PDB file of C-alpha atoms and ligand atoms in Angstrom:
ATOM      1  CA  MET A 147       0.136   0.152   0.041  1.00 73.00           C
ATOM      2  CA  PRO A 148       1.532   3.558  -0.881  1.00 79.00           C
ATOM      3  CA  VAL A 149       2.329   5.673   1.889  1.00 77.00           C
ATOM      4  CA  PRO A 150       2.254   9.766   1.111  1.00 82.00           C
ATOM      5  CA  ALA A 151       6.080  11.032   1.267  1.00 84.00           C
ATOM      6  CA  LYS A 152       4.753  13.930   3.613  1.00 86.00           C
ATOM      7  CA  ARG A 153       1.244  13.819   5.223  1.00 86.00           C
ATOM      8  CA  ARG A 154      -0.360  17.208   5.977  1.00 87.00           C
ATOM      9  CA  SER A 155      -0.483  17.946   9.697  1.00 91.00           C
ATOM     10  CA  SER A 156      -4.044  18.331  11.086  1.00 91.00           C
ATOM     11  CA  SER A 157      -3.295  21.878  11.867  1.00 93.00           C
ATOM     12  CA  LYS A 158      -2.604  22.537   8.308  1.00 91.00           C
ATOM     13  CA  GLY A 159      -5.596  20.909   7.048  1.00 89.00           C
ATOM     14  CA  ARG A 160      -7.854  22.421   9.689  1.00 91.00           C
ATOM     15  CA  ARG A 161      -6.486  26.209   8.849  1.00 91.00           C
ATOM     16  CA  GLY A 162      -7.168  25.418   4.996  1.00 87.00           C
ATOM     17  CA  ARG A 163     -10.642  24.580   6.091  1.00 88.00           C
ATOM     18  CA  ALA A 164     -11.579  27.561   8.031  1.00 89.00           C
ATOM     19  CA  ASN A 165     -11.519  29.801   5.137  1.00 83.00           C
ATOM     20  CA  LYS A 166     -13.979  27.214   2.950  1.00 83.00           C
ATOM     21  CA  GLY A 167     -17.033  28.628   4.281  1.00 83.00           C
ATOM     22  CA  LEU A 168     -16.522  32.014   3.479  1.00 80.00           C
ATOM     23  CA  ALA A 169     -18.406  33.199   0.480  1.00 80.00           C
ATOM     24  CA  LYS A 170     -18.932  36.659  -1.274  1.00 81.00           C
ATOM     25  CA  LYS A 171     -22.183  37.887  -0.667  1.00 82.00           C
ATOM     26  CA  THR A 172     -24.494  38.738  -3.344  1.00 87.00           C
ATOM     27  CA  LEU A 173     -25.451  42.110  -4.152  1.00 89.00           C
ATOM     28  CA  ALA A 174     -28.387  43.940  -5.942  1.00 89.00           C
ATOM     29  CA  LYS A 175     -28.113  47.574  -7.088  1.00 90.00           C
ATOM     30  CA  CYS A 176     -30.932  49.663  -5.939  1.00 89.00           C
ATOM     31  CA  SER A 177     -33.572  50.909  -8.480  1.00 87.00           C
ATOM     32  CA  LYS A 178     -33.514  54.373  -7.233  1.00 87.00           C
ATOM     33  CA  CYS A 179     -30.504  55.368  -5.754  1.00 88.00           C
ATOM     34  CA  GLY A 180     -28.076  52.838  -7.325  1.00 90.00           C
ATOM     35  CA  LYS A 181     -26.122  51.737  -4.030  1.00 91.00           C
ATOM     36  CA  PRO A 182     -25.700  48.335  -3.672  1.00 92.00           C
ATOM     37  CA  THR A 183     -28.338  46.419  -1.415  1.00 91.00           C
ATOM     38  CA  MET A 184     -29.225  42.977  -0.367  1.00 90.00           C
ATOM     39  CA  PRO A 185     -31.643  41.311  -2.925  1.00 91.00           C
ATOM     40  CA  HIS A 186     -35.269  41.340  -2.086  1.00 90.00           C
ATOM     41  CA  HIS A 187     -34.473  43.666   0.986  1.00 90.00           C
ATOM     42  CA  VAL A 188     -35.436  47.214   1.177  1.00 91.00           C
ATOM     43  CA  CYS A 189     -32.774  49.579   0.401  1.00 90.00           C
ATOM     44  CA  PRO A 190     -31.107  50.607   3.504  1.00 88.00           C
ATOM     45  CA  PHE A 191     -30.257  53.712   1.947  1.00 88.00           C
ATOM     46  CA  CYS A 192     -33.458  55.339   0.750  1.00 89.00           C
ATOM     47  CA  GLY A 193     -35.967  53.024   1.825  1.00 87.00           C
ATOM     48  CA  ASN A 194     -37.467  52.034  -1.525  1.00 88.00           C
ATOM     49  CA  TYR A 195     -38.424  48.404  -2.465  1.00 89.00           C
ATOM     50  CA  GLN A 196     -39.974  47.776  -6.174  1.00 86.00           C
ATOM     51  CA  GLY A 197     -39.840  51.362  -6.535  1.00 82.00           C
ATOM     52  CA  LYS A 198     -42.149  52.187  -3.789  1.00 82.00           C
ATOM     53  CA  GLU A 199     -40.901  54.065  -0.542  1.00 83.00           C
ATOM     54  CA  ILE A 200     -41.444  51.279   2.230  1.00 82.00           C
ATOM     55  CA  ILE A 201     -39.774  53.041   4.894  1.00 82.00           C
ATOM     56  CA  LYS A 202     -38.683  56.731   5.259  1.00 80.00           C
ATOM     57  CA  SER A 203     -35.230  56.738   5.022  1.00 63.00           C
ATOM     58  CA  LYS A 204     -33.018  58.126   8.016  1.00 61.00           C
ATOM     59  CA  VAL A 205     -30.340  58.963   5.693  1.00 55.00           C
ATOM     60  CA  LYS A 206     -32.289  61.527   3.609  1.00 52.00           C
ATOM     61  CA  LYS A 207     -33.313  63.269   7.057  1.00 53.00           C
ATOM     62  CA  LYS A 208     -29.558  63.294   7.907  1.00 52.00           C
ATOM     63  CA  ALA A 209     -28.635  65.149   4.591  1.00 52.00           C
ATOM     64  CA  GLY A 210     -31.527  67.595   5.026  1.00 52.00           C
ATOM     65  CA  SER A 211     -30.524  68.582   8.381  1.00 53.00           C
ATOM     66  CA  LYS A 212     -26.706  69.040   7.477  1.00 52.00           C
ATOM     67  CA  LYS A 213     -25.516  72.662   8.547  1.00 50.00           C
TER      68      LYS A 213
HETATM   69 ZN1  LIG B 523     -31.899  52.869  -2.541  1.00 70.34          ZN
END
């Protein structure tokens, strides 16, 4: 039975597998403000979803209250 010349240590194997679950999050663009948002979610920047304003955004208020 063949034996591997150099065995990978258990910690080295675990270290490699540690990043296996990391995946890039898919981002959609908001149709109104164009900022990246989570798909099927209300835009956190302008509060729009499918062309309707669902939540009155806090960002707008802050922008309006700027000195
Ligand atoms: Zn938006």
